[in-house]
mmCIF file of C-alpha atoms in Angstrom:
data_model
loop_
_atom_site.group_PDB
_atom_site.id
_atom_site.type_symbol
_atom_site.label_atom_id
_atom_site.label_comp_id
_atom_site.label_asym_id
_atom_site.label_seq_id
_atom_site.Cartn_x
_atom_site.Cartn_y
_atom_site.Cartn_z
ATOM 1 C CA UNK A 45 133.212 42.910 -170.536
ATOM 2 C CA UNK A 46 135.610 40.241 -169.555
ATOM 3 C CA UNK A 47 134.562 37.238 -167.599
ATOM 4 C CA UNK A 48 136.979 36.319 -164.850
ATOM 5 C CA UNK A 49 136.816 32.782 -163.703
ATOM 6 C CA UNK A 50 136.384 32.342 -159.980
ATOM 7 C CA UNK A 51 139.260 30.666 -158.174
ATOM 8 C CA UNK A 52 138.802 26.952 -157.641
ATOM 9 C CA UNK A 53 137.636 25.911 -154.209
ATOM 10 C CA UNK A 54 139.845 23.890 -151.928
ATOM 11 C CA UNK A 55 140.168 20.283 -153.001
ATOM 12 C CA UNK A 56 138.510 17.752 -150.761
ATOM 13 C CA UNK A 57 141.097 16.277 -148.470
ATOM 14 C CA UNK A 58 141.413 12.526 -148.346
ATOM 15 C CA UNK A 59 142.073 11.261 -144.847
ATOM 16 C CA UNK A 60 145.662 10.009 -144.721
ATOM 17 C CA UNK A 61 146.151 6.297 -144.548
ATOM 18 C CA UNK A 62 148.945 5.250 -142.262
ATOM 19 C CA UNK A 63 150.430 1.827 -142.789
ATOM 20 C CA UNK A 64 152.748 0.182 -140.278
ATOM 21 C CA UNK A 65 153.391 -3.268 -141.735
ATOM 22 C CA UNK A 66 155.190 -4.717 -138.714
ATOM 23 C CA UNK A 67 152.416 -3.608 -136.366
ATOM 24 C CA UNK A 68 149.721 -5.020 -138.628
ATOM 25 C CA UNK A 69 151.571 -8.335 -138.812
ATOM 26 C CA UNK A 70 151.859 -8.457 -135.020
ATOM 27 C CA UNK A 71 148.131 -7.817 -134.604
ATOM 28 C CA UNK A 72 147.346 -10.462 -137.228
ATOM 29 C CA UNK A 73 149.464 -13.003 -135.338
ATOM 30 C CA UNK A 74 147.843 -12.241 -131.982
ATOM 31 C CA UNK A 75 144.318 -12.347 -133.412
ATOM 32 C CA UNK A 76 145.043 -15.666 -135.134
ATOM 33 C CA UNK A 77 146.474 -17.294 -132.016
ATOM 34 C CA UNK A 78 143.583 -16.207 -129.793
ATOM 35 C CA UNK A 79 141.527 -18.837 -131.596
ATOM 36 C CA UNK A 80 144.178 -21.540 -131.241
ATOM 37 C CA UNK A 81 144.479 -22.558 -127.555
ATOM 38 C CA UNK A 82 146.868 -25.374 -128.526
ATOM 39 C CA UNK A 83 149.154 -22.920 -130.302
ATOM 40 C CA UNK A 84 150.700 -22.926 -133.777
ATOM 41 C CA UNK A 85 154.238 -23.239 -135.099
ATOM 42 C CA UNK A 86 155.663 -20.283 -136.976
ATOM 43 C CA UNK A 87 155.265 -22.257 -140.202
ATOM 44 C CA UNK A 88 151.572 -22.815 -139.453
ATOM 45 C CA UNK A 89 151.128 -19.146 -138.559
ATOM 46 C CA UNK A 90 152.663 -18.105 -141.872
ATOM 47 C CA UNK A 91 150.443 -20.511 -143.809
ATOM 48 C CA UNK A 92 147.264 -19.336 -142.067
ATOM 49 C CA UNK A 93 148.090 -15.680 -142.672
ATOM 50 C CA UNK A 94 149.225 -16.200 -146.249
ATOM 51 C CA UNK A 95 152.684 -14.811 -145.534
ATOM 52 C CA UNK A 96 156.219 -16.151 -145.653
ATOM 53 C CA UNK A 97 158.101 -17.290 -142.570
ATOM 54 C CA UNK A 98 160.739 -14.616 -143.201
ATOM 55 C CA UNK A 99 158.036 -11.913 -143.058
ATOM 56 C CA UNK A 100 156.829 -13.045 -139.645
ATOM 57 C CA UNK A 101 159.933 -14.406 -137.943
ATOM 58 C CA UNK A 102 161.165 -11.187 -136.317
ATOM 59 C CA UNK A 103 157.611 -10.130 -135.410
ATOM 60 C CA UNK A 104 156.960 -13.414 -133.611
ATOM 61 C CA UNK A 105 160.338 -13.333 -131.851
ATOM 62 C CA UNK A 106 159.662 -9.826 -130.514
ATOM 63 C CA UNK A 107 156.146 -10.764 -129.360
ATOM 64 C CA UNK A 108 157.662 -13.735 -127.538
ATOM 65 C CA UNK A 109 160.389 -11.607 -125.963
ATOM 66 C CA UNK A 110 157.879 -8.979 -124.801
ATOM 67 C CA UNK A 111 155.645 -11.590 -123.179
ATOM 68 C CA UNK A 112 152.711 -11.436 -125.598
ATOM 69 C CA UNK A 113 153.397 -14.939 -126.880
ATOM 70 C CA UNK A 114 154.789 -18.063 -125.238
ATOM 71 C CA UNK A 115 156.820 -20.634 -127.166
ATOM 72 C CA UNK A 116 156.427 -24.203 -125.945
ATOM 73 C CA UNK A 117 159.965 -25.643 -126.026
ATOM 74 C CA UNK A 118 158.554 -29.144 -126.475
ATOM 75 C CA UNK A 119 156.828 -28.566 -129.805
ATOM 76 C CA UNK A 120 157.812 -25.012 -130.880
ATOM 77 C CA UNK A 121 154.190 -23.901 -130.840
ATOM 78 C CA UNK A 122 153.373 -20.311 -129.946
ATOM 79 C CA UNK A 123 150.400 -19.402 -127.770
ATOM 80 C CA UNK A 124 149.054 -16.070 -126.596
ATOM 81 C CA UNK A 125 149.681 -15.229 -122.956
ATOM 82 C CA UNK A 126 147.510 -13.402 -120.433
ATOM 83 C CA UNK A 127 149.394 -10.145 -121.052
ATOM 84 C CA UNK A 128 146.609 -8.720 -123.199
ATOM 85 C CA UNK A 129 144.070 -9.514 -120.490
ATOM 86 C CA UNK A 130 146.383 -8.063 -117.848
ATOM 87 C CA UNK A 131 146.681 -4.779 -119.740
ATOM 88 C CA UNK A 132 142.931 -4.678 -120.325
ATOM 89 C CA UNK A 133 142.404 -5.105 -116.586
ATOM 90 C CA UNK A 134 144.636 -2.137 -115.839
ATOM 91 C CA UNK A 135 143.167 0.086 -118.542
ATOM 92 C CA UNK A 136 139.457 -0.581 -117.975
ATOM 93 C CA UNK A 137 137.000 -0.790 -115.068
ATOM 94 C CA UNK A 138 137.629 -4.545 -115.086
ATOM 95 C CA UNK A 139 140.513 -4.019 -112.671
ATOM 96 C CA UNK A 140 138.312 -2.472 -109.993
ATOM 97 C CA UNK A 141 135.643 -5.083 -110.639
ATOM 98 C CA UNK A 142 138.135 -7.935 -110.250
ATOM 99 C CA UNK A 143 139.538 -6.471 -107.036
ATOM 100 C CA UNK A 144 136.061 -6.235 -105.548
ATOM 101 C CA UNK A 145 134.912 -9.616 -106.821
ATOM 102 C CA UNK A 146 137.903 -11.849 -106.071
ATOM 103 C CA UNK A 147 137.524 -12.231 -102.267
ATOM 104 C CA UNK A 148 133.744 -12.537 -102.508
ATOM 105 C CA UNK A 149 134.035 -15.222 -105.181
ATOM 106 C CA UNK A 150 136.600 -17.092 -103.095
ATOM 107 C CA UNK A 151 134.258 -17.207 -100.109
ATOM 108 C CA UNK A 152 131.280 -18.159 -102.282
ATOM 109 C CA UNK A 153 133.159 -21.101 -103.801
ATOM 110 C CA UNK A 154 134.093 -22.322 -100.320
ATOM 111 C CA UNK A 155 130.524 -22.117 -99.013
ATOM 112 C CA UNK A 156 128.767 -23.825 -101.904
ATOM 113 C CA UNK A 157 131.663 -26.084 -103.014
ATOM 114 C CA UNK A 158 131.215 -24.975 -106.628
ATOM 115 C CA UNK A 159 133.357 -22.932 -108.993
ATOM 116 C CA UNK A 160 132.240 -19.500 -110.179
ATOM 117 C CA UNK A 161 133.296 -16.985 -112.791
ATOM 118 C CA UNK A 162 132.703 -13.376 -113.770
ATOM 119 C CA UNK A 163 131.669 -12.350 -117.290
ATOM 120 C CA UNK A 164 131.674 -8.840 -118.763
ATOM 121 C CA UNK A 165 130.491 -7.474 -122.093
ATOM 122 C CA UNK A 166 133.250 -7.322 -124.676
ATOM 123 C CA UNK A 167 131.969 -5.894 -127.949
ATOM 124 C CA UNK A 168 129.559 -8.490 -129.368
ATOM 125 C CA UNK A 169 130.381 -11.270 -126.907
ATOM 126 C CA UNK A 170 130.921 -11.867 -123.230
ATOM 127 C CA UNK A 171 134.395 -12.351 -121.758
ATOM 128 C CA UNK A 172 135.361 -14.361 -118.682
ATOM 129 C CA UNK A 173 137.709 -12.075 -116.739
ATOM 130 C CA UNK A 174 137.913 -13.906 -113.412
ATOM 131 C CA UNK A 175 137.218 -17.361 -112.049
ATOM 132 C CA UNK A 176 137.390 -19.139 -108.717
ATOM 133 C CA UNK A 177 137.641 -22.915 -108.571
ATOM 134 C CA UNK A 178 135.919 -24.849 -105.826
ATOM 135 C CA UNK A 179 138.030 -26.567 -103.140
ATOM 136 C CA UNK A 180 136.684 -30.091 -103.736
ATOM 137 C CA UNK A 181 138.267 -32.986 -105.648
ATOM 138 C CA UNK A 182 136.050 -32.471 -108.708
ATOM 139 C CA UNK A 183 135.075 -29.268 -110.444
ATOM 140 C CA UNK A 184 133.900 -27.734 -113.687
ATOM 141 C CA UNK A 185 135.456 -24.332 -114.301
ATOM 142 C CA UNK A 186 135.526 -21.992 -117.291
ATOM 143 C CA UNK A 187 138.914 -20.694 -118.428
ATOM 144 C CA UNK A 188 139.718 -16.991 -118.012
ATOM 145 C CA UNK A 189 139.655 -15.315 -121.408
ATOM 146 C CA UNK A 190 136.886 -17.531 -122.767
ATOM 147 C CA UNK A 191 134.517 -15.761 -125.169
ATOM 148 C CA UNK A 192 130.833 -16.253 -124.369
ATOM 149 C CA UNK A 193 127.918 -16.266 -126.811
ATOM 150 C CA UNK A 194 125.512 -13.670 -125.422
ATOM 151 C CA UNK A 195 122.361 -15.102 -126.986
ATOM 152 C CA UNK A 196 123.008 -18.730 -126.041
ATOM 153 C CA UNK A 197 124.620 -18.620 -122.594
ATOM 154 C CA UNK A 198 123.403 -18.131 -119.046
ATOM 155 C CA UNK A 199 125.796 -15.225 -118.435
ATOM 156 C CA UNK A 200 124.892 -13.697 -121.778
ATOM 157 C CA UNK A 201 121.185 -13.751 -120.974
ATOM 158 C CA UNK A 202 121.845 -11.854 -117.744
ATOM 159 C CA UNK A 203 124.023 -9.252 -119.473
ATOM 160 C CA UNK A 204 121.480 -8.739 -122.256
ATOM 161 C CA UNK A 205 118.473 -8.698 -119.931
ATOM 162 C CA UNK A 206 119.808 -5.838 -117.808
ATOM 163 C CA UNK A 207 121.615 -3.869 -120.527
ATOM 164 C CA UNK A 208 120.222 -0.480 -121.478
ATOM 165 C CA UNK A 209 119.127 0.166 -125.054
ATOM 166 C CA UNK A 210 122.411 1.799 -126.129
ATOM 167 C CA UNK A 211 124.542 -1.027 -124.760
ATOM 168 C CA UNK A 212 122.206 -3.594 -126.252
ATOM 169 C CA UNK A 213 122.560 -1.988 -129.675
ATOM 170 C CA UNK A 214 126.348 -2.061 -129.380
ATOM 171 C CA UNK A 215 126.319 -5.826 -128.844
ATOM 172 C CA UNK A 216 124.588 -6.369 -132.175
ATOM 173 C CA UNK A 217 122.506 -9.125 -130.599
ATOM 174 C CA UNK A 218 119.450 -10.260 -132.539
ATOM 175 C CA UNK A 219 116.546 -10.395 -130.097
ATOM 176 C CA UNK A 220 113.986 -12.750 -131.590
ATOM 177 C CA UNK A 221 110.647 -13.373 -129.808
ATOM 178 C CA UNK A 222 111.924 -16.460 -127.986
ATOM 179 C CA UNK A 223 115.018 -14.678 -126.680
ATOM 180 C CA UNK A 224 112.968 -11.598 -125.764
ATOM 181 C CA UNK A 225 110.669 -13.788 -123.656
ATOM 182 C CA UNK A 226 113.706 -15.352 -121.966
ATOM 183 C CA UNK A 227 115.172 -11.943 -121.149
ATOM 184 C CA UNK A 228 111.826 -10.812 -119.739
ATOM 185 C CA UNK A 229 111.870 -13.784 -117.366
ATOM 186 C CA UNK A 230 115.454 -13.045 -116.345
ATOM 187 C CA UNK A 231 114.589 -9.421 -115.544
ATOM 188 C CA UNK A 232 111.526 -10.467 -113.565
ATOM 189 C CA UNK A 233 113.382 -13.056 -111.474
ATOM 190 C CA UNK A 234 116.722 -11.264 -111.203
ATOM 191 C CA UNK A 235 118.681 -14.311 -112.360
ATOM 192 C CA UNK A 236 119.020 -16.962 -115.037
ATOM 193 C CA UNK A 237 119.072 -20.733 -114.551
ATOM 194 C CA UNK A 238 119.568 -23.083 -117.509
ATOM 195 C CA UNK A 239 121.156 -26.421 -118.306
ATOM 196 C CA UNK A 240 124.746 -26.029 -119.431
ATOM 197 C CA UNK A 241 125.268 -26.030 -123.176
ATOM 198 C CA UNK A 242 128.692 -27.617 -122.636
ATOM 199 C CA UNK A 243 128.348 -30.371 -120.041
ATOM 200 C CA UNK A 244 125.659 -32.812 -118.949
ATOM 201 C CA UNK A 245 124.867 -32.700 -115.251
ATOM 202 C CA UNK A 246 125.773 -29.009 -115.018
ATOM 203 C CA UNK A 247 123.210 -26.272 -114.441
ATOM 204 C CA UNK A 248 124.387 -22.709 -114.991
ATOM 205 C CA UNK A 249 123.027 -20.075 -112.615
ATOM 206 C CA UNK A 250 123.860 -16.395 -112.995
ATOM 207 C CA UNK A 251 123.040 -13.040 -111.381
ATOM 208 C CA UNK A 252 123.782 -9.463 -112.485
ATOM 209 C CA UNK A 253 126.353 -7.171 -110.904
ATOM 210 C CA UNK A 254 125.608 -3.442 -111.148
ATOM 211 C CA UNK A 255 127.952 -0.480 -111.171
ATOM 212 C CA UNK A 256 127.788 2.976 -109.635
ATOM 213 C CA UNK A 257 125.235 4.273 -112.142
ATOM 214 C CA UNK A 258 122.983 1.224 -111.905
ATOM 215 C CA UNK A 259 124.107 -0.220 -115.238
ATOM 216 C CA UNK A 260 124.957 -3.901 -115.432
ATOM 217 C CA UNK A 261 128.733 -4.403 -115.430
ATOM 218 C CA UNK A 262 129.039 -8.176 -115.123
ATOM 219 C CA UNK A 263 127.307 -11.488 -114.678
ATOM 220 C CA UNK A 264 128.400 -13.656 -111.752
ATOM 221 C CA UNK A 265 127.884 -17.259 -112.783
ATOM 222 C CA UNK A 266 128.110 -20.668 -111.134
ATOM 223 C CA UNK A 267 128.286 -23.803 -113.311
ATOM 224 C CA UNK A 268 126.540 -25.961 -110.707
ATOM 225 C CA UNK A 269 127.849 -29.517 -110.833
ATOM 226 C CA UNK A 270 125.294 -32.028 -109.554
ATOM 227 C CA UNK A 271 126.851 -34.561 -107.168
ATOM 228 C CA UNK A 272 125.477 -38.106 -106.935
ATOM 229 C CA UNK A 273 127.255 -39.393 -103.828
ATOM 230 C CA UNK A 274 125.652 -39.665 -100.399
ATOM 231 C CA UNK A 275 127.639 -36.842 -98.809
ATOM 232 C CA UNK A 276 125.760 -33.668 -97.858
ATOM 233 C CA UNK A 277 125.895 -30.950 -100.495
ATOM 234 C CA UNK A 278 124.557 -27.429 -100.880
ATOM 235 C CA UNK A 279 121.425 -27.592 -103.016
ATOM 236 C CA UNK A 280 121.053 -25.695 -106.272
ATOM 237 C CA UNK A 281 118.335 -23.529 -104.726
ATOM 238 C CA UNK A 282 120.516 -22.585 -101.744
ATOM 239 C CA UNK A 283 123.472 -21.934 -104.038
ATOM 240 C CA UNK A 284 121.323 -19.568 -106.106
ATOM 241 C CA UNK A 285 120.290 -17.657 -102.984
ATOM 242 C CA UNK A 286 123.922 -17.309 -101.920
ATOM 243 C CA UNK A 287 124.946 -16.307 -105.448
ATOM 244 C CA UNK A 288 122.299 -13.583 -105.536
ATOM 245 C CA UNK A 289 123.480 -12.173 -102.223
ATOM 246 C CA UNK A 290 127.108 -12.131 -103.333
ATOM 247 C CA UNK A 291 126.219 -10.364 -106.592
ATOM 248 C CA UNK A 292 124.327 -7.753 -104.555
ATOM 249 C CA UNK A 293 127.344 -7.273 -102.275
ATOM 250 C CA UNK A 294 129.565 -6.744 -105.304
ATOM 251 C CA UNK A 295 127.126 -4.155 -106.628
ATOM 252 C CA UNK A 296 127.156 -2.315 -103.307
ATOM 253 C CA UNK A 297 130.960 -2.378 -103.208
ATOM 254 C CA UNK A 298 131.007 -0.835 -106.695
ATOM 255 C CA UNK A 299 128.755 2.015 -105.544
ATOM 256 C CA UNK A 300 125.288 0.848 -106.546
ATOM 257 C CA UNK A 301 122.605 1.489 -103.992
ATOM 258 C CA UNK A 302 118.850 1.872 -103.653
ATOM 259 C CA UNK A 303 117.264 -1.522 -103.133
ATOM 260 C CA UNK A 304 118.134 -4.977 -101.899
ATOM 261 C CA UNK A 305 117.044 -6.504 -105.184
ATOM 262 C CA UNK A 306 118.403 -5.886 -108.641
ATOM 263 C CA UNK A 307 117.012 -2.806 -110.406
ATOM 264 C CA UNK A 308 114.661 -3.497 -113.275
ATOM 265 C CA UNK A 309 116.082 -3.000 -116.746
ATOM 266 C CA UNK A 310 114.172 -1.054 -119.392
ATOM 267 C CA UNK A 311 112.089 -2.723 -122.042
ATOM 268 C CA UNK A 312 114.129 -3.731 -125.072
ATOM 269 C CA UNK A 313 112.339 -1.222 -127.281
ATOM 270 C CA UNK A 314 113.015 1.828 -125.125
ATOM 271 C CA UNK A 315 116.078 3.578 -123.829
ATOM 272 C CA UNK A 316 116.926 3.357 -120.176
ATOM 273 C CA UNK A 317 116.030 6.286 -117.974
ATOM 274 C CA UNK A 318 119.085 7.582 -116.142
ATOM 275 C CA UNK A 319 119.331 6.238 -112.633
ATOM 276 C CA UNK A 320 120.060 8.419 -109.653
ATOM 277 C CA UNK A 321 123.717 8.838 -108.777
ATOM 278 C CA UNK A 322 125.062 8.952 -105.265
ATOM 279 C CA UNK A 323 125.531 12.474 -103.869
ATOM 280 C CA UNK A 324 127.219 13.743 -100.730
ATOM 281 C CA UNK A 325 123.852 14.080 -99.037
ATOM 282 C CA UNK A 326 122.867 10.446 -99.727
#
């Protein structure tokens, strides 16, 4: 009796690895320059990335020509432009959010004589996608494109407090007992109010903006600059009331409905129950 060996099974396939060196270099350059608001020369870029100038020269020139980078003719430093943010606006719900928010933020800044900005979740941080400066001679405004620490900022507290469990997990935020207590207070009050971590004399106030499904989509924030002259000014308390109303109007414009106050977020340890969606009969 002969023993026939069984045919070998199919070999395990290794997922193909695709390498596009020029593309990887371009991404490396953009990611490096996002952390350098003052820009870098091509020599400095090459040094930081551990590459030669000849490797990066054509990549940088093309990025400049296509509008992703800007070369300052005075010092030959390259900086990232707003093109990435512009594309993100067109490709994500941020575009609709910005269109809804812009006129409301403009009117808010006029009424309270303070600047305001809009922050959305962006992976593990917040991102300022829109700002409106106040019309007065002095102001404190946050630059569009600024990354925001979720655990340490006013806007971040609002985004974390009203995020559902899945979104919260995606942020990777560590919720220690002190932060959990802070987020509980934010949910209970519907806003956050803390001294600015950046400037003395500035109190940050922030309210949530909700989308069609009731999930938090942004934090509308005012860095309230305290004036010391004798002229009449809108108080912090009145500014917070106005801010809350504007955030609610944004939520309504985005399709959220149900109550005049912000919906309560789930406890951090449980997943959010799905909220009712608008139907034709509603």
